[in-house]
mmCIF file of C-alpha atoms and ligand atoms in Angstrom:
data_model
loop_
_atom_site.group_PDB
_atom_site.id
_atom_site.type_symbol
_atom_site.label_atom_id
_atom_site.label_comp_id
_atom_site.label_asym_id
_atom_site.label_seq_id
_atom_site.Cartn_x
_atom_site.Cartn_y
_atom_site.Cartn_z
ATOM 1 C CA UNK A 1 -27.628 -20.280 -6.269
ATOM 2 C CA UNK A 2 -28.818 -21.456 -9.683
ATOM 3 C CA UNK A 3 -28.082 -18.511 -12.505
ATOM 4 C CA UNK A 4 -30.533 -17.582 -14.531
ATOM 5 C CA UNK A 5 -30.489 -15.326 -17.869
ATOM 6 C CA UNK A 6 -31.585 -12.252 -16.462
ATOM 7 C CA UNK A 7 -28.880 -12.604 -13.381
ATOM 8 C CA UNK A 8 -27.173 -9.612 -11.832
ATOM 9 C CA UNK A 9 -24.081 -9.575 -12.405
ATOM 10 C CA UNK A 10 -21.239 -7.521 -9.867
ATOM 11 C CA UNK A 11 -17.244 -8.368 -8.633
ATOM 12 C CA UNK A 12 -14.517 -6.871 -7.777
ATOM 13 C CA UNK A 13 -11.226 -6.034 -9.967
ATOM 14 C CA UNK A 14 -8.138 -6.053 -8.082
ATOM 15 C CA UNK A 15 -4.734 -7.761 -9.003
ATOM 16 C CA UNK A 16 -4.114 -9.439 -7.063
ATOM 17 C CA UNK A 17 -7.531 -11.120 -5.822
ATOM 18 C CA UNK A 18 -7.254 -13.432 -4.806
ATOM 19 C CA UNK A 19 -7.085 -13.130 -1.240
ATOM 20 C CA UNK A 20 -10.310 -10.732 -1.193
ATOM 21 C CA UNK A 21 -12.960 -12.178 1.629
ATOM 22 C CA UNK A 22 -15.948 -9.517 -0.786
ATOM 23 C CA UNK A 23 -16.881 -13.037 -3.230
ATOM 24 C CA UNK A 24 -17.722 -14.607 0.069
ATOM 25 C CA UNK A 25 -19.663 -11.981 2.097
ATOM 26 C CA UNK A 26 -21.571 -10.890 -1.459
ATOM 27 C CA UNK A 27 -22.404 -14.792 -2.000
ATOM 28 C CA UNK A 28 -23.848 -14.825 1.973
ATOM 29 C CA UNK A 29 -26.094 -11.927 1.368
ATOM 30 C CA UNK A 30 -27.047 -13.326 -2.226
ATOM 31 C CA UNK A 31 -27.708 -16.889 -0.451
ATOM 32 C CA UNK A 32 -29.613 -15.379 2.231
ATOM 33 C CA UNK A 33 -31.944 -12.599 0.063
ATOM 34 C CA UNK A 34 -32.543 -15.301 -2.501
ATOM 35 C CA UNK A 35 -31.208 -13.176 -5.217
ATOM 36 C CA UNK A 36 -30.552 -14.338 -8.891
ATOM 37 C CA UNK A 37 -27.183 -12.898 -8.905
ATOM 38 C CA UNK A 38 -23.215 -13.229 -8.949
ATOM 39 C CA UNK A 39 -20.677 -11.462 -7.365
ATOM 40 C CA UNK A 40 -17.589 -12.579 -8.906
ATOM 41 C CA UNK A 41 -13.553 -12.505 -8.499
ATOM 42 C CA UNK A 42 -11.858 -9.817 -11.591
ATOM 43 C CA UNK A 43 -8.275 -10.272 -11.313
ATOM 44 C CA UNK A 44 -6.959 -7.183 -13.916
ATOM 45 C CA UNK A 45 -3.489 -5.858 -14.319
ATOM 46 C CA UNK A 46 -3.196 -2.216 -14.085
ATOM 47 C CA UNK A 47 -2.370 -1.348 -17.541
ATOM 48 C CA UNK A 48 -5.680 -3.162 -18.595
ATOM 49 C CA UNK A 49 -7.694 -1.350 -15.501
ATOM 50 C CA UNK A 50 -9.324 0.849 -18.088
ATOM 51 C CA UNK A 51 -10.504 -1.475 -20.741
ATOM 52 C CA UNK A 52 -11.575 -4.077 -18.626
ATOM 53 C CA UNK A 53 -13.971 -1.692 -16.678
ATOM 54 C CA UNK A 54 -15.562 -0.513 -20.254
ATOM 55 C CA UNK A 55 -15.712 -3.905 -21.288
ATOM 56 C CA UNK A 56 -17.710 -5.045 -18.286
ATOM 57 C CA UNK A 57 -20.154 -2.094 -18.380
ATOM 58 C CA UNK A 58 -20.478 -3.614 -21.976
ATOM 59 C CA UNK A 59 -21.271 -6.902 -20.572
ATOM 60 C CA UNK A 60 -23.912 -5.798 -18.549
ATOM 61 C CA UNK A 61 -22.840 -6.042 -15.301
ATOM 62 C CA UNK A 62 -24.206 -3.707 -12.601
ATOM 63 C CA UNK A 63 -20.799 -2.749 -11.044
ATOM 64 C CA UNK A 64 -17.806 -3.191 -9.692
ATOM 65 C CA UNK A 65 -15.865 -2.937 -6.544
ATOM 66 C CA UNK A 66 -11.995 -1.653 -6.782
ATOM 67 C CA UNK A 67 -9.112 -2.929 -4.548
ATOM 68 C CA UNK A 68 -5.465 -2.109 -4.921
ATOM 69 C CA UNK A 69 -3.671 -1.353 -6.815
ATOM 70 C CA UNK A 70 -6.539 0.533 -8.854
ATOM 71 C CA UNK A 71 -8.196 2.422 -6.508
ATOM 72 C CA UNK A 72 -6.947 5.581 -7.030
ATOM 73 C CA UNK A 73 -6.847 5.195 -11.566
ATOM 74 C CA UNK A 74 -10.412 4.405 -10.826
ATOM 75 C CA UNK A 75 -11.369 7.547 -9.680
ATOM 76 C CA UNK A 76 -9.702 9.204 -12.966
ATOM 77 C CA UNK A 77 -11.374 5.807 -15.200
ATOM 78 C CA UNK A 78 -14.701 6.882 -13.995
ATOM 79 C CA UNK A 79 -17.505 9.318 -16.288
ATOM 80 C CA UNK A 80 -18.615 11.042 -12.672
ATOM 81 C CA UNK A 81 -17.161 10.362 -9.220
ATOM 82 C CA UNK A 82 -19.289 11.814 -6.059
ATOM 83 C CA UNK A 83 -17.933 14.323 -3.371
ATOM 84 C CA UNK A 84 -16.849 11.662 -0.839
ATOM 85 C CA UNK A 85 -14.305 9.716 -3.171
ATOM 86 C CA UNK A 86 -13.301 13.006 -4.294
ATOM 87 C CA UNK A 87 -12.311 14.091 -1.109
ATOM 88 C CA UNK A 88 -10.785 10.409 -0.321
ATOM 89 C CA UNK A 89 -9.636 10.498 -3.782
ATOM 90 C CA UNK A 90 -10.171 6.892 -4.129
ATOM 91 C CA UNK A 91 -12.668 5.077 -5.732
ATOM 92 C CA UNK A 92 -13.712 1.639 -4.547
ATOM 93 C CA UNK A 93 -17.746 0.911 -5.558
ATOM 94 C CA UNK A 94 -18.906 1.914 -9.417
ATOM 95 C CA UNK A 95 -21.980 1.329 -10.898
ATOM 96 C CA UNK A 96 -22.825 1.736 -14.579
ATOM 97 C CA UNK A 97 -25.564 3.561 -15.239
ATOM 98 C CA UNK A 98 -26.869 4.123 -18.616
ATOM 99 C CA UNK A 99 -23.267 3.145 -20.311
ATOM 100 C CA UNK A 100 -21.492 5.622 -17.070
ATOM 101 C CA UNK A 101 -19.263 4.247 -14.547
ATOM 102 C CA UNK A 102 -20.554 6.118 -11.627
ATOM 103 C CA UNK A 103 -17.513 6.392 -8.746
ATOM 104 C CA UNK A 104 -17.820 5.917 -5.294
ATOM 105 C CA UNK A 105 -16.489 5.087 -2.022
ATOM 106 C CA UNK A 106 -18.102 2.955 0.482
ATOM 107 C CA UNK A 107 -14.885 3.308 3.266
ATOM 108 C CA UNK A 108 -15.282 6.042 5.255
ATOM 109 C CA UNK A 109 -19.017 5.099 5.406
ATOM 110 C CA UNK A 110 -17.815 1.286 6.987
ATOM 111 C CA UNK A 111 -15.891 2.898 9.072
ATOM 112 C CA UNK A 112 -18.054 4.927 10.913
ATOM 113 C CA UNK A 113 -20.817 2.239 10.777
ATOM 114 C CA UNK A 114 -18.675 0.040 12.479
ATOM 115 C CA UNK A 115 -17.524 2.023 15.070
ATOM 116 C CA UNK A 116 -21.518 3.043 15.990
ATOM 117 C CA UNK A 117 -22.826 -0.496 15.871
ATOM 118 C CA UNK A 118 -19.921 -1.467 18.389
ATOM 119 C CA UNK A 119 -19.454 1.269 20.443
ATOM 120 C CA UNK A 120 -22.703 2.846 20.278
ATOM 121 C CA UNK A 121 -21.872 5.375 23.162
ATOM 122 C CA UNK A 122 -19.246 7.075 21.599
ATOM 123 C CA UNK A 123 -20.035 10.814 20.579
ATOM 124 C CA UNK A 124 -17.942 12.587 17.274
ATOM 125 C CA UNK A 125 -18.406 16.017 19.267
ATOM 126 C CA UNK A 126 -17.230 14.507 22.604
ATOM 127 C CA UNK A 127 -13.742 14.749 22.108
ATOM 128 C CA UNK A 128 -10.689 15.120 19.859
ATOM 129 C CA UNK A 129 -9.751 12.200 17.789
ATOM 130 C CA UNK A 130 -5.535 10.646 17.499
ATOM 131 C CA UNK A 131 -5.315 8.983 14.014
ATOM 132 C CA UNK A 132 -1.882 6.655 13.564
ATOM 133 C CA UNK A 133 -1.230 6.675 9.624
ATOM 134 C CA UNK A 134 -1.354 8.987 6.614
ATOM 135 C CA UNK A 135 -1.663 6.016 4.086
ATOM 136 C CA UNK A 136 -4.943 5.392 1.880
ATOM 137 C CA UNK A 137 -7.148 4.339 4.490
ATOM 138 C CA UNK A 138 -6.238 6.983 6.893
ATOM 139 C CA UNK A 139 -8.343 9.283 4.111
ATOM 140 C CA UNK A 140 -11.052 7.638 4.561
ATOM 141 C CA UNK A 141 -11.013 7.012 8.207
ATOM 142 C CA UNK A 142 -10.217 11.101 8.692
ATOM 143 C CA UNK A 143 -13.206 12.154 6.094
ATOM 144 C CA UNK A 144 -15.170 9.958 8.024
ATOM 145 C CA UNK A 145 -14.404 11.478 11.847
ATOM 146 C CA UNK A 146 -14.824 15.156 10.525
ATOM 147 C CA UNK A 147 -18.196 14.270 8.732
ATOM 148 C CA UNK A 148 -19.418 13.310 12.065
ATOM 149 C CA UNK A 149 -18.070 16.025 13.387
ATOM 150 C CA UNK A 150 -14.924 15.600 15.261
ATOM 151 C CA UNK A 151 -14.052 18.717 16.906
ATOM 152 C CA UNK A 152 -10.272 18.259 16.763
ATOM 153 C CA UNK A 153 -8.258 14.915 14.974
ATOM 154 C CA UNK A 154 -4.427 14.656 15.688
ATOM 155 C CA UNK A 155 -2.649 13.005 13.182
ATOM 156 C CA UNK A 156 0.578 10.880 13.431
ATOM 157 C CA UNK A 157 2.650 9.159 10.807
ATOM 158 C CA UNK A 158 5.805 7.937 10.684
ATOM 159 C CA UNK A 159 6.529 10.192 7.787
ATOM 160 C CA UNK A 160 5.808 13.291 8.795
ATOM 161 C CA UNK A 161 5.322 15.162 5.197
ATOM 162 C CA UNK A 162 2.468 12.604 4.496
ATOM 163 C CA UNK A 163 0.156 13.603 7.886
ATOM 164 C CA UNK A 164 1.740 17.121 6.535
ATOM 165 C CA UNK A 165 -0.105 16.451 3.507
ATOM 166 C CA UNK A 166 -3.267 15.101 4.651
ATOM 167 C CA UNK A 167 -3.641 18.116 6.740
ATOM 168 C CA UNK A 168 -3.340 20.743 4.525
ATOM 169 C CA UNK A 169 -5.931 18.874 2.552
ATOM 170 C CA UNK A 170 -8.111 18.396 4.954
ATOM 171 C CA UNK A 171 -7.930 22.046 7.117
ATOM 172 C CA UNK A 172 -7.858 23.121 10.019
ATOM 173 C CA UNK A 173 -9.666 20.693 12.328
ATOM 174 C CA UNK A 174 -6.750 18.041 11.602
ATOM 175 C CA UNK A 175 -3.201 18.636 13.713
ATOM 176 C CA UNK A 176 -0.037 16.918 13.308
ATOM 177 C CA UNK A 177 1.454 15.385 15.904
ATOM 178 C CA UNK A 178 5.259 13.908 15.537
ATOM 179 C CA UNK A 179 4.941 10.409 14.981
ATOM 180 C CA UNK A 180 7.267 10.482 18.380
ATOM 181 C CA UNK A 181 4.987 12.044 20.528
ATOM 182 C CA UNK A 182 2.629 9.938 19.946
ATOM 183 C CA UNK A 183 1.652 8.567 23.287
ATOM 184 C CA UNK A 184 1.063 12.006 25.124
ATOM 185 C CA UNK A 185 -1.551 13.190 21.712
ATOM 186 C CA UNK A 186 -3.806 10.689 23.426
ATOM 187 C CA UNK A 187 -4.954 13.076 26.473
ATOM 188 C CA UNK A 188 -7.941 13.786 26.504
ATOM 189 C CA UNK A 189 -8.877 11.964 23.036
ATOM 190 C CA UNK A 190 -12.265 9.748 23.094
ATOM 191 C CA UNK A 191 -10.631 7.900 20.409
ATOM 192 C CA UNK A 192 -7.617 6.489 19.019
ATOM 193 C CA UNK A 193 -7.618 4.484 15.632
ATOM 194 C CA UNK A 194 -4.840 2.870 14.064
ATOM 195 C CA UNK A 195 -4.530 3.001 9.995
ATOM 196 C CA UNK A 196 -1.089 1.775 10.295
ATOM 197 C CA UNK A 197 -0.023 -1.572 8.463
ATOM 198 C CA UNK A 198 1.340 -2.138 12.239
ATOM 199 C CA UNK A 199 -0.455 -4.794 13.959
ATOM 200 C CA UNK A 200 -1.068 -7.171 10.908
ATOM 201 C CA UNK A 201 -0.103 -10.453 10.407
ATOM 202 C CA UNK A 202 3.514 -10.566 9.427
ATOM 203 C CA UNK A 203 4.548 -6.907 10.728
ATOM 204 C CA UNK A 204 5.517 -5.285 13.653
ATOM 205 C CA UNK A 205 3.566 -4.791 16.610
ATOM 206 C CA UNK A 206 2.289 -0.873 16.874
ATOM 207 C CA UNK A 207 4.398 0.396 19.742
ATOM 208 C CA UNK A 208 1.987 3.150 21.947
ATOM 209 C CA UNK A 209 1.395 4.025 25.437
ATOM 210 C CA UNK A 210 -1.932 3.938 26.262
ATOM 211 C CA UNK A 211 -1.502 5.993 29.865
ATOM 212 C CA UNK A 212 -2.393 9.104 28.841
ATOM 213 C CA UNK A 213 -6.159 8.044 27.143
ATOM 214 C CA UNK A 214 -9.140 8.950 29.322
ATOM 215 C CA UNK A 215 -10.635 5.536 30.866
ATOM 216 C CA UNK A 216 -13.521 6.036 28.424
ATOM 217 C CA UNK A 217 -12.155 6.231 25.042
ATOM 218 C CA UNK A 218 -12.464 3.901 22.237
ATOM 219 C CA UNK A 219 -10.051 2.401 20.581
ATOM 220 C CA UNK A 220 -10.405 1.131 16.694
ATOM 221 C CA UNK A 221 -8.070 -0.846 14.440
ATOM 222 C CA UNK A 222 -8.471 -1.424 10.876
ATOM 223 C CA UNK A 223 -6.391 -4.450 10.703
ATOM 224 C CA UNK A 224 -8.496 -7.320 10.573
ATOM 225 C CA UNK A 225 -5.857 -10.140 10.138
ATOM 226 C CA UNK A 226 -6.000 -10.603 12.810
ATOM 227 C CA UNK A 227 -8.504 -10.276 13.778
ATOM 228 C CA UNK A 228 -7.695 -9.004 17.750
ATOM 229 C CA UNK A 229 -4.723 -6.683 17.062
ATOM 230 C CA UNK A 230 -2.298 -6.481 20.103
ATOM 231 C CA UNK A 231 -3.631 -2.812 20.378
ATOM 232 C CA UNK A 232 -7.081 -4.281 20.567
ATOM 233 C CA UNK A 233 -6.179 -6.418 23.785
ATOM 234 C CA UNK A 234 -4.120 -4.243 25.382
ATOM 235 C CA UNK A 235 -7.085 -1.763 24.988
ATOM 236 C CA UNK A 236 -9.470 -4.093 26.101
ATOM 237 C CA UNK A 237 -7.071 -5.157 29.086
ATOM 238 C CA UNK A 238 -7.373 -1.494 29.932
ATOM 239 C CA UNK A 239 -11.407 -1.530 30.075
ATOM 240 C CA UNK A 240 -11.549 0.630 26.449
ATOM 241 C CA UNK A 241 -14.098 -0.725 23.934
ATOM 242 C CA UNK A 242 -12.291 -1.765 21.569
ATOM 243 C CA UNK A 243 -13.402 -2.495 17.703
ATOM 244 C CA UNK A 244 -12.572 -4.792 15.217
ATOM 245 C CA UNK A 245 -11.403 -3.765 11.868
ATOM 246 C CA UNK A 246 -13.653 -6.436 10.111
ATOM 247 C CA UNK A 247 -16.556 -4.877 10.776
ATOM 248 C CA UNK A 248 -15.580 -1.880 8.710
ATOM 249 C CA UNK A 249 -14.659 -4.206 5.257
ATOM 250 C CA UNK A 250 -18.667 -5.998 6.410
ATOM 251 C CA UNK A 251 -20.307 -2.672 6.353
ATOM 252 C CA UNK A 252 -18.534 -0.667 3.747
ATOM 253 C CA UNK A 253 -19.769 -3.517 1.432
ATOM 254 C CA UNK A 254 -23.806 -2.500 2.515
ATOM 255 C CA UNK A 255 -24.266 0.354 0.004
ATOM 256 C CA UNK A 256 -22.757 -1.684 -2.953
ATOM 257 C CA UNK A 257 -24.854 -4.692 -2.496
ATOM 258 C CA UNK A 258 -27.790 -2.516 -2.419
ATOM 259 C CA UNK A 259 -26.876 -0.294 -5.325
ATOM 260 C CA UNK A 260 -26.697 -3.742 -7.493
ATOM 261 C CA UNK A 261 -28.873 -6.146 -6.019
ATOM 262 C CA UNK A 262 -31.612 -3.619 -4.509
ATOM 263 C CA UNK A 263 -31.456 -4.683 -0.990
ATOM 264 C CA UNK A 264 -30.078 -2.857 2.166
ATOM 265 C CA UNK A 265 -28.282 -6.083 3.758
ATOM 266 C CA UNK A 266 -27.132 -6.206 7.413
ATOM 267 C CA UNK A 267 -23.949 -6.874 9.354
ATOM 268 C CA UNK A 268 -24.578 -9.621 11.911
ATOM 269 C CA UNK A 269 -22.974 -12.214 13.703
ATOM 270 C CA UNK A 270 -23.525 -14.946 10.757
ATOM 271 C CA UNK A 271 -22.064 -13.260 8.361
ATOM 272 C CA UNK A 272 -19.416 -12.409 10.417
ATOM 273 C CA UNK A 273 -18.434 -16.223 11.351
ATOM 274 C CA UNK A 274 -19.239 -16.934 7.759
ATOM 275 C CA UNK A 275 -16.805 -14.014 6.618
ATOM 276 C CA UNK A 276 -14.258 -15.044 9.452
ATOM 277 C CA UNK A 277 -13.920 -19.042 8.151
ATOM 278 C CA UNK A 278 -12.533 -17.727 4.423
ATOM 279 C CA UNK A 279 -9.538 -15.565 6.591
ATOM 280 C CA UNK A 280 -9.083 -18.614 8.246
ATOM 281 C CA UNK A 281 -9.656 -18.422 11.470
ATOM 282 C CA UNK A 282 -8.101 -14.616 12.070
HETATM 283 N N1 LIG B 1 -10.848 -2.852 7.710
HETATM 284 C C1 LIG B 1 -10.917 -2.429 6.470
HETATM 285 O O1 LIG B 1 -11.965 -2.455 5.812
HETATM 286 C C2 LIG B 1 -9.674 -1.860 5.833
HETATM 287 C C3 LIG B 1 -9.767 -1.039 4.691
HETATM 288 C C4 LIG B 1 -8.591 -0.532 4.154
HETATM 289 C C5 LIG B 1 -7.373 -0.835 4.731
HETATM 290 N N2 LIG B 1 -7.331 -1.635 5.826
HETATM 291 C C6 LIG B 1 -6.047 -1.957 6.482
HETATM 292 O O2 LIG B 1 -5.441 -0.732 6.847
HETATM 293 C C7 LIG B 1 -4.026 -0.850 6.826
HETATM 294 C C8 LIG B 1 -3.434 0.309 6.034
HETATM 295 O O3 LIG B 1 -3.848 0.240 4.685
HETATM 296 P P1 LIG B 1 -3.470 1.407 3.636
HETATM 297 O O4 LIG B 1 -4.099 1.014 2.353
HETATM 298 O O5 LIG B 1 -3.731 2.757 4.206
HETATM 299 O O6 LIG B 1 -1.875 1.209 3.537
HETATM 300 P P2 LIG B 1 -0.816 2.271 3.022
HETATM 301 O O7 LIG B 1 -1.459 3.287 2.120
HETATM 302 O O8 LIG B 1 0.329 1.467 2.512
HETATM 303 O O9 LIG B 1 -0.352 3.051 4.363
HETATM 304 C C9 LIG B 1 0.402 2.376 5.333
HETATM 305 C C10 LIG B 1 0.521 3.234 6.587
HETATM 306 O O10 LIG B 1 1.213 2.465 7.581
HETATM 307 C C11 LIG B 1 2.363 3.181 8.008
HETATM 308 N N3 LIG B 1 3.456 2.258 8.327
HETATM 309 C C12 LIG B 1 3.854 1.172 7.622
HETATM 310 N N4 LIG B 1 4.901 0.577 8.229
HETATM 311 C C13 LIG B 1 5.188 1.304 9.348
HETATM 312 C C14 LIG B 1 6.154 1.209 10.382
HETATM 313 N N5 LIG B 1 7.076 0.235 10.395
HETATM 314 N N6 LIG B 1 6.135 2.141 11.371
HETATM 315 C C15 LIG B 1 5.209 3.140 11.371
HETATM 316 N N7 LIG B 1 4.261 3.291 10.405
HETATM 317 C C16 LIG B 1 4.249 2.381 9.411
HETATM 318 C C17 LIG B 1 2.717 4.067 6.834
HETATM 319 O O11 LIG B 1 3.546 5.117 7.276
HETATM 320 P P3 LIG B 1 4.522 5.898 6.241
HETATM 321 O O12 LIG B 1 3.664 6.929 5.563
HETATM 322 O O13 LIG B 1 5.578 6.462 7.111
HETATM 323 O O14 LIG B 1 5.043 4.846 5.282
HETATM 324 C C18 LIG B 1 1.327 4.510 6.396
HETATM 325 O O15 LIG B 1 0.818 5.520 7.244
HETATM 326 C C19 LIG B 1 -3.752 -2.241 6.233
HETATM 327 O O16 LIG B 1 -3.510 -3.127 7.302
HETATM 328 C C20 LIG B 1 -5.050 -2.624 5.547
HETATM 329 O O17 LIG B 1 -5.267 -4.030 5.518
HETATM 330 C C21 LIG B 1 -8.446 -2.144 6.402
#
């Protein structure tokens, strides 16, 4: 795409970034709307997080994603952050708007998009919900199962004080579950998601029996690298449905494309494959 004067302008600051697949699946959905605009690496150190953001409201850009480390000093960098990062309390999409960085986050709403486009006959009020991890992601996934109204979410991390944490924060529909007992918290779930770093290229394996999940739960994991986690094909070797943590980075990336470049784009098997050749073949 040719730039113009009056392009829109949008990245993401992160440090480092340069791993980040959002430059590519922004550019696809530019490419394919036709839109005069540039989504663009920001690599920023965190001491600078601060001034860099004012400087590129200044610049005129529309917004900004955030990836680690600054997702969290975003949320205090911003002039007004909205209920759902507040509740995460993480902010990864801001738009400026009239001089104000505007916080938001996009995560929880991925995560549940994904998991309805790809197992569309799952039900929030069906069932409880087992959660592995009490990291950053695991607020988002968590904020994202009671919204749609999980009636019960057990909670396991190997540090106990963290699910401890997350559960006193989040009330009473969230249990903890020793990180040990993990296996038997599956009874009777209709879903099990993994938040862990387990699973991802370079780490360990996640160790869990699947025995005790009904025949007809899904099972999610936010890894995407790669891309079929040995959870996902054990799952799948058990006849679960079993999704793809890619899908959730594709989709929480909808709302800040539209917010900047005015149109609602789509997750599809394209982008995907386009997405999929910059992790190199996850
Ligand atoms: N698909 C997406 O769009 C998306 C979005 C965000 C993140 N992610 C992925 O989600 C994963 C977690 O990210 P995060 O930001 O939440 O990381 P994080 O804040 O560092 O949390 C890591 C979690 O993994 C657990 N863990 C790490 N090593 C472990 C081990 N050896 N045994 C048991 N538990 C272990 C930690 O437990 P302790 O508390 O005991 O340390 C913690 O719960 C990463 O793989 C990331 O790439 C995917």
């Amino acid at each position: 795409m040719i730039l113009s004067g009056a392009s829109r302008l949008a990245g993401i600051m992160g440090w480092p970034v340069t791993h980040s697949l959002s430059p590519r699946l922004h550019g696809f959905w530019l490419e394919r709307h036709g839109i005069d605009g540039a989504y663009v690496p920001l690599p920023v150190r965190p001491e600078a997080f601060e001034a860099a953001l004012h400087a590129l409201a200044e610049l005129g850009f529309r917004g900004v994603n955030v990836t680690l480390p600054h997702k969290e000093q975003a949320a205090r960098a911003c002039d007004q952050v909205d209920a759902t990062a507040r509740r995460i309390g993480a902010v990864n999409l801001i738009e400026f708007r009239d001089g104000n960085a505007v916080g938001s986050n996009s995560d929880a709403f991925g995560f549940i998009e994904n998991l309805r486009q790809n197992a569309p006959a799952w039900r929030a009020e069906g069932a409880p919900a087992a959660v592995l991890g009490a990291g950053g992601a695991a607020r988002a996934v968590i904020v994202a199962l009671l919204d749609a109204g999980v009636p019960e979410l057990r909670l396991a991390n190997r540090t106990p004080e963290r699910a401890a944490a997350l559960a006193e924060t989040f009330g009473e529909h969230v249990r903890c579950v020793a990180w040990g007992e993990r296996d038997a918290a599956l009874e009777g779930c209709g879903l099990l998601v993994n938040t862990t770093t387990l699973g991802m290229r370079g780490q360990a394996p996640l160790e869990i029996g699947l025995e005790a999940l009904p025949a007809d739960a899904v099972v999610a994991d936010i890894v995407y690298s790669p891309l079929e986690t040995d959870l996902l094909a054990r799952a799948e070797a058990r006849g679960h449905v079993a999704v793809e943590g890619l899908g959730m980075l594709l989709h929480q990336a909808r709302p800040a494309f539209e917010a900047w470049f005015g149109v609602r784009p789509e997750v599809d098997q394209d982008l995907r494959r386009f997405v999929l050749a910059g992790l190199g073949g996850a």
